[in-house]
CSV table of C-alpha atoms and ligand atoms in Angstrom, one decimal:
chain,number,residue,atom,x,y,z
M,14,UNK,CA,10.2,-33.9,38.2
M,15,UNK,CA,13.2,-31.8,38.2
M,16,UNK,CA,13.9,-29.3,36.1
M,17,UNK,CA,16.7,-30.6,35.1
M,18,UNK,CA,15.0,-33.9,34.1
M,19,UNK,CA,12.3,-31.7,32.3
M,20,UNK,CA,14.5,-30.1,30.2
M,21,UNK,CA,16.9,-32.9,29.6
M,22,UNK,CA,13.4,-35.0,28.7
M,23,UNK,CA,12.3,-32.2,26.2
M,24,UNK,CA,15.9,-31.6,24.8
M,25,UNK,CA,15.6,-35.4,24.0
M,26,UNK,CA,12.8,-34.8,21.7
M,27,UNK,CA,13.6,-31.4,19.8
M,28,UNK,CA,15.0,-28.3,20.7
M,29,UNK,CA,13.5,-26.7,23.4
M,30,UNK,CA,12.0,-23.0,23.5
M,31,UNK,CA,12.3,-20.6,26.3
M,32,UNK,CA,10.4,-17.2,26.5
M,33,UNK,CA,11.9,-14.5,28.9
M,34,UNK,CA,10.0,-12.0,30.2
M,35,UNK,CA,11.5,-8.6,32.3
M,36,UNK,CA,9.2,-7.4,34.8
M,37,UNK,CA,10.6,-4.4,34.4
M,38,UNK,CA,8.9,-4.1,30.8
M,39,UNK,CA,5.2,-4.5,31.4
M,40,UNK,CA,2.7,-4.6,33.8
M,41,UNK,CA,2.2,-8.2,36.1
M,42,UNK,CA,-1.2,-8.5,34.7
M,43,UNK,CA,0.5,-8.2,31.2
M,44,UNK,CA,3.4,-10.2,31.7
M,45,UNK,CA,0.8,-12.6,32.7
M,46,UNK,CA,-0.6,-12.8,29.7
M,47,UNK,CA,2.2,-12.9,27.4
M,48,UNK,CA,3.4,-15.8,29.5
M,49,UNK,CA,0.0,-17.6,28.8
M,50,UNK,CA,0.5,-17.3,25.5
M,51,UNK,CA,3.9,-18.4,25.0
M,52,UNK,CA,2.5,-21.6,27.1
M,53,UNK,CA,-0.5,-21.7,24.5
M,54,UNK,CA,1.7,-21.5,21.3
M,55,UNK,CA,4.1,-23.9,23.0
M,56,UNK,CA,7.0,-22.6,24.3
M,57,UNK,CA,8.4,-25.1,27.4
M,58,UNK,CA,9.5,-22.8,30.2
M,59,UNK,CA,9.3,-19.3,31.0
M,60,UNK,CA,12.3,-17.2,32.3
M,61,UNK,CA,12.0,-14.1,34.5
M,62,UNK,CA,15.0,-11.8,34.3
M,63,UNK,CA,15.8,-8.1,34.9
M,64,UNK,CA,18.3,-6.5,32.6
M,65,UNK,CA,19.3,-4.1,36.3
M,66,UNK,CA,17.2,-1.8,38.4
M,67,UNK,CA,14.6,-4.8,38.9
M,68,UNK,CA,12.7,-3.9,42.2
M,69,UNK,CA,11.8,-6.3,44.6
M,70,UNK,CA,7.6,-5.4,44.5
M,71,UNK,CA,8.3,-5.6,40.5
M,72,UNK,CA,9.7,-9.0,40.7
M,73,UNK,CA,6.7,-10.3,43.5
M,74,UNK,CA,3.9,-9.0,41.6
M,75,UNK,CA,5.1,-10.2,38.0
M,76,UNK,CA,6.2,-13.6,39.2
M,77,UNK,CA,3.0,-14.1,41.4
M,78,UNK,CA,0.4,-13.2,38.2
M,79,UNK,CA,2.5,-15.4,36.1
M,80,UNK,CA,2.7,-18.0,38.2
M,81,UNK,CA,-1.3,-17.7,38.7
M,82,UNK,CA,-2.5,-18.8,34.7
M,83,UNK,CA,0.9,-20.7,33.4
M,84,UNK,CA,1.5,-24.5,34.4
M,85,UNK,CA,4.8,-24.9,32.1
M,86,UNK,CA,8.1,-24.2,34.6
M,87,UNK,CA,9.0,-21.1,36.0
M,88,UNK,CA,12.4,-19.9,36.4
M,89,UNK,CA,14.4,-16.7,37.5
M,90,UNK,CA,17.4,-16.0,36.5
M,91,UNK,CA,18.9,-13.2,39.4
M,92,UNK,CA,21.5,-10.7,38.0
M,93,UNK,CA,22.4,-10.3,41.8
M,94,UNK,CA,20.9,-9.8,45.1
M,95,UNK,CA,19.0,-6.9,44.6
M,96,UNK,CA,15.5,-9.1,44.0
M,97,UNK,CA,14.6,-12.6,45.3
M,98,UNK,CA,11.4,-14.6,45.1
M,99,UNK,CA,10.9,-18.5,45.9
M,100,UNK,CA,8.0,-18.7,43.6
M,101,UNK,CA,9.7,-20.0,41.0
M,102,UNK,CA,10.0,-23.7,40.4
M,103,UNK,CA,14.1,-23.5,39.5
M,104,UNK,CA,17.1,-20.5,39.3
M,105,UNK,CA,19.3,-20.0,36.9
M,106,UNK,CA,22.5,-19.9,38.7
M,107,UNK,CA,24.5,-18.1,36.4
M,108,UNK,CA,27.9,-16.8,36.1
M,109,UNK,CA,28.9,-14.3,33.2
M,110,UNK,CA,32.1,-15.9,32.2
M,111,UNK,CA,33.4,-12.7,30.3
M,112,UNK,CA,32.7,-9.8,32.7
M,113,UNK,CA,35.5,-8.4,33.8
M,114,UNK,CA,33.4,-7.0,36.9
M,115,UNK,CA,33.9,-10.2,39.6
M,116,UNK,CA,30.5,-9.2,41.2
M,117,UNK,CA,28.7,-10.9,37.7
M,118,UNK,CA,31.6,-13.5,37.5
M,119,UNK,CA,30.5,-14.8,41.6
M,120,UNK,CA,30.2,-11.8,43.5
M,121,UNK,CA,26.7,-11.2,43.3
M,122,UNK,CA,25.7,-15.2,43.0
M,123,UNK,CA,27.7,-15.7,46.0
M,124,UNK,CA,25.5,-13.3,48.1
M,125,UNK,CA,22.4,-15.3,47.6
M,126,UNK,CA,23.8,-18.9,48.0
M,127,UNK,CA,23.1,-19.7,51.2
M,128,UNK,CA,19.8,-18.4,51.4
M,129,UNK,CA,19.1,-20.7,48.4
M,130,UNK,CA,20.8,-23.3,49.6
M,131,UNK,CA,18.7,-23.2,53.0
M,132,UNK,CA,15.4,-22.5,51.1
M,133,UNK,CA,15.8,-26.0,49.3
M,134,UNK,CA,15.3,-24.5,45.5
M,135,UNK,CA,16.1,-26.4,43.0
M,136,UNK,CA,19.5,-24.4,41.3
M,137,UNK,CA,20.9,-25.2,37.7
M,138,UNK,CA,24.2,-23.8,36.7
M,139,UNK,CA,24.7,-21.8,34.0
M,140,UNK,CA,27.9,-20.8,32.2
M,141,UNK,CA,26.7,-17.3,30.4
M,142,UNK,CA,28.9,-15.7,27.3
M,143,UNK,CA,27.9,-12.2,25.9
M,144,UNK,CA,28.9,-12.5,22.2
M,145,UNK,CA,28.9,-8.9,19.9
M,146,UNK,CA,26.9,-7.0,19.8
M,147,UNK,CA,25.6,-7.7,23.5
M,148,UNK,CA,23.7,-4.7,23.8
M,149,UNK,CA,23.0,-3.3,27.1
M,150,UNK,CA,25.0,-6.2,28.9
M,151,UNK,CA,28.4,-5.1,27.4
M,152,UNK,CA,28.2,-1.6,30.1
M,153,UNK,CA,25.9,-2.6,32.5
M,154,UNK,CA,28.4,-5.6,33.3
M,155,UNK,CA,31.2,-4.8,32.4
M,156,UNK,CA,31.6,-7.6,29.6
M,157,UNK,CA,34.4,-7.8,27.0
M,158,UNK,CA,32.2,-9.5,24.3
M,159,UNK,CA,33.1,-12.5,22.2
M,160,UNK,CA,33.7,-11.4,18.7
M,161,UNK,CA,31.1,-12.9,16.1
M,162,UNK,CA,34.4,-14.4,14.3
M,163,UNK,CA,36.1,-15.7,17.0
M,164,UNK,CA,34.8,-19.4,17.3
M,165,UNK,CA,37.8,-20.5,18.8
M,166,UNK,CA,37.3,-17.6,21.9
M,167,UNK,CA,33.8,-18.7,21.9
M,168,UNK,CA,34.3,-22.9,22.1
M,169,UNK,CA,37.0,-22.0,24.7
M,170,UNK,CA,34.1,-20.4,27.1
M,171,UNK,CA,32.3,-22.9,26.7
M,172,UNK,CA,34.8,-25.7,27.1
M,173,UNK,CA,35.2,-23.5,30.4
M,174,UNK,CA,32.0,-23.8,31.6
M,175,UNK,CA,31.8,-27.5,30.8
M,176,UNK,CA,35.3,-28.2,33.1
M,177,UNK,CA,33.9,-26.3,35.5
M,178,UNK,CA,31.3,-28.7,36.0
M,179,UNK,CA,28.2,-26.4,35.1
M,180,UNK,CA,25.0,-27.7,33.3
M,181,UNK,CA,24.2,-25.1,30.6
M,182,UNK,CA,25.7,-22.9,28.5
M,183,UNK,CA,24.0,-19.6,27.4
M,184,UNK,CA,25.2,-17.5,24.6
M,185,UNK,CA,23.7,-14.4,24.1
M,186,UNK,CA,24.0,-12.1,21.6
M,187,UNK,CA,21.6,-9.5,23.3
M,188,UNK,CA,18.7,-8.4,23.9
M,189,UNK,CA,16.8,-6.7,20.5
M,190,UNK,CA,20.4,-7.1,18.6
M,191,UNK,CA,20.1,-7.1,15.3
M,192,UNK,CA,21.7,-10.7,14.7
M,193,UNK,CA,21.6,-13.9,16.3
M,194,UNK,CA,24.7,-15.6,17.5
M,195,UNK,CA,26.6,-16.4,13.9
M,196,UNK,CA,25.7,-19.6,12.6
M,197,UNK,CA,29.1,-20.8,12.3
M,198,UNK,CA,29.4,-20.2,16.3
M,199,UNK,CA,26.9,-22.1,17.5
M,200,UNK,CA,28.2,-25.1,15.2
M,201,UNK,CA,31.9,-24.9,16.4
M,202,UNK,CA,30.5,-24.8,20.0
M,203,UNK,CA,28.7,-27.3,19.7
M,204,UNK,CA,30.9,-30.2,18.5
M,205,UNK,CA,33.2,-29.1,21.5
M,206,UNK,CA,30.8,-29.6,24.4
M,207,UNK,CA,28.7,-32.2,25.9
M,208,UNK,CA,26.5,-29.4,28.0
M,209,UNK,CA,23.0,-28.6,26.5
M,210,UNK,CA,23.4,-25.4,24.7
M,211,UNK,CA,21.2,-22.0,25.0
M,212,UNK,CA,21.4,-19.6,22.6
M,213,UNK,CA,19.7,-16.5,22.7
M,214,UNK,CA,19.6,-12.8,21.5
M,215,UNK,CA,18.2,-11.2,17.8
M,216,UNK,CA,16.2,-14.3,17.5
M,217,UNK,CA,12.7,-12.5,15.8
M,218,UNK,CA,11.9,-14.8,12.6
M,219,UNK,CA,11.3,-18.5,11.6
M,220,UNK,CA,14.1,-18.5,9.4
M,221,UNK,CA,16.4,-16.9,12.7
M,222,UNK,CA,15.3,-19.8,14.9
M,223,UNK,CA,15.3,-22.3,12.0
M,224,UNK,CA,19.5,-21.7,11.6
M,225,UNK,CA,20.3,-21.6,15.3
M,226,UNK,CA,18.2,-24.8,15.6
M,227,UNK,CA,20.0,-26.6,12.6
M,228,UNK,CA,23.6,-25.2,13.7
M,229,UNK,CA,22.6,-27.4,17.2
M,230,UNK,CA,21.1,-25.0,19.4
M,231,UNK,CA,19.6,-27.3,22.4
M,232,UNK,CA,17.5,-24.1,23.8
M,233,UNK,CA,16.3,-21.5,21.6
M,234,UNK,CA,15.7,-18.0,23.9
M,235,UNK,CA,13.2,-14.8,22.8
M,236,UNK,CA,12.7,-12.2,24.5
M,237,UNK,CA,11.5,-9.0,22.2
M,238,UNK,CA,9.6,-11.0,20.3
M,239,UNK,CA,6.2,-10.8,22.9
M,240,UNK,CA,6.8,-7.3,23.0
M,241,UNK,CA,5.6,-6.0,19.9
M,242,UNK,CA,1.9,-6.4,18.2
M,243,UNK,CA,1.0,-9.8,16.7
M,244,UNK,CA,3.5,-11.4,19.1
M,245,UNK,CA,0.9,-14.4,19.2
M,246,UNK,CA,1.8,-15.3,15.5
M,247,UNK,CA,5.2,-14.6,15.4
M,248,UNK,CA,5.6,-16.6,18.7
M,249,UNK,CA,3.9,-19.2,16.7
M,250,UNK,CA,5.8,-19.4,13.6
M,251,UNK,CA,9.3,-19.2,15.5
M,252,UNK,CA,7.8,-22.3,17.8
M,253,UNK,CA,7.0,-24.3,14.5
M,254,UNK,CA,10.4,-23.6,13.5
M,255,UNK,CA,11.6,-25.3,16.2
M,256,UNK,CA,9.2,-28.2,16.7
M,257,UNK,CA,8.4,-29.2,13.1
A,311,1GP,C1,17.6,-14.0,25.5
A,311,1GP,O1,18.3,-11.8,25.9
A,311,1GP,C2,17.7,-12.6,25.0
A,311,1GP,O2,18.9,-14.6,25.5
A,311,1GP,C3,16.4,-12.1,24.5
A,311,1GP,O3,16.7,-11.5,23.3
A,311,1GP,O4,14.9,-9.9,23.2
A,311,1GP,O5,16.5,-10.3,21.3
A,311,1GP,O6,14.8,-12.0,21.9
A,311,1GP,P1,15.7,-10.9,22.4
């Protein structure tokens, strides 16, 4: 099955959970294990993503261990060309729709096309929006971030990406930021699209992942969360949130 199919199938039955993992921030044999245990508590796919400086050996190693003790999909989501692996069962072809640097708009997707064109992996589009705070996104690609008020800013990106023919939308309030995407956001988003919708960024509790879910979140995305002690539980509690 594709993963397109898979995630459409799963987004049919509840909201689906995704757990992203940076190479950059562990070791491959502990990336490994986080990744099992996201799998364990439930979560439905695991993302690999480097938030810049990602090294090609980093990227191998991490992807190969985790690719070793999970059977749930694997994806990558590339910020550029600087690391490439076709150990992954999808990419995340993304575009960040409010960079004002062109190289995170197409530039940089555009220089690994062909190869994955030629390489036959399987390539799902993704229309990205950095909403305020943003966190380390906001300098590192030059993003002009949605304000957390302006729903109207925010349906019209994803409008956007919908027009433009793409298959996701991803709004991220960053990585560690203190909030989730507002509520009210993710709501008027919603009722404008007809894409599947990812939110991501600040997401740490039940009760976080409960009001993205309810405001019609299709994809719930953590990141932090496996980082810190008791990650197994917390995992946990935010998956119930979203299954129940
Ligand atoms: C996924 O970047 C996020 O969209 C991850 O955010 O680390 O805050 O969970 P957290």
């Amino acid at each position: 099955m594709s993963i397109i199919d898979y995630l459409d199938e799963r987004i049919g039955r509840g909201t689906v959970h995704i757990t992203l993992i940076d190479p950059m921030k562990q070791s491959p044999e502990v990336a490994g294990r986080l990744a099992l245990t996201a799998q364990e508590v439930g979560s439905d796919l695991i993302l690999v993503t480097g938030l810049g400086g990602l090294t090609q050996r980093d990227l191998l190693d991490t992807t190969l261990t985790i690719r070793e003790k999970i059977s749930i999909p694997l994806v990558y989501s590339p910020t550029g060309a600087e690391a490439l692996s076709f150990s992954f069962d999808a990419i995340f072809f993304s575009s960040l729709l409010n960079s004002k640097n062109t190289n995170f708009v197409c530039g940089g997707q555009s220089k690994v096309a062909i190869v994955l064109k030629r390489m036959e992996i399987e390539t799902l589009s993704v229309g990205y929006v950095i909403v305020e705070p943003g966190m380390k996104m906001v300098d590192l690609a030059k993003v002009e971030p949605v304000p957390r008020d302006n729903y109207w800013l925010a349906a019209s990106y994803a409008v956007g990406a919908e027009l433009f023919g793409m298959d996701y939308v991803y709004f991220e309030a960053g990585t560690s930021a203190a909030q989730p995407i507002p509520a009210g956001m993710i709501r008027a988003v919603k009722k404008e699209i007809s894409i599947p919708l990812i939110v991501g960024g600040g997401i740490r509790t039940a009760i976080d992942a409960r009001r993205v879910r309810q405001a019609g979140a299709d994809v719930v995305v953590t990141g932090t969360i496996i980082e810190n002690a008791g990650y197994r539980e917390r995992l946990r509690s935010i998956l119930s949130a979203l299954k129940d």
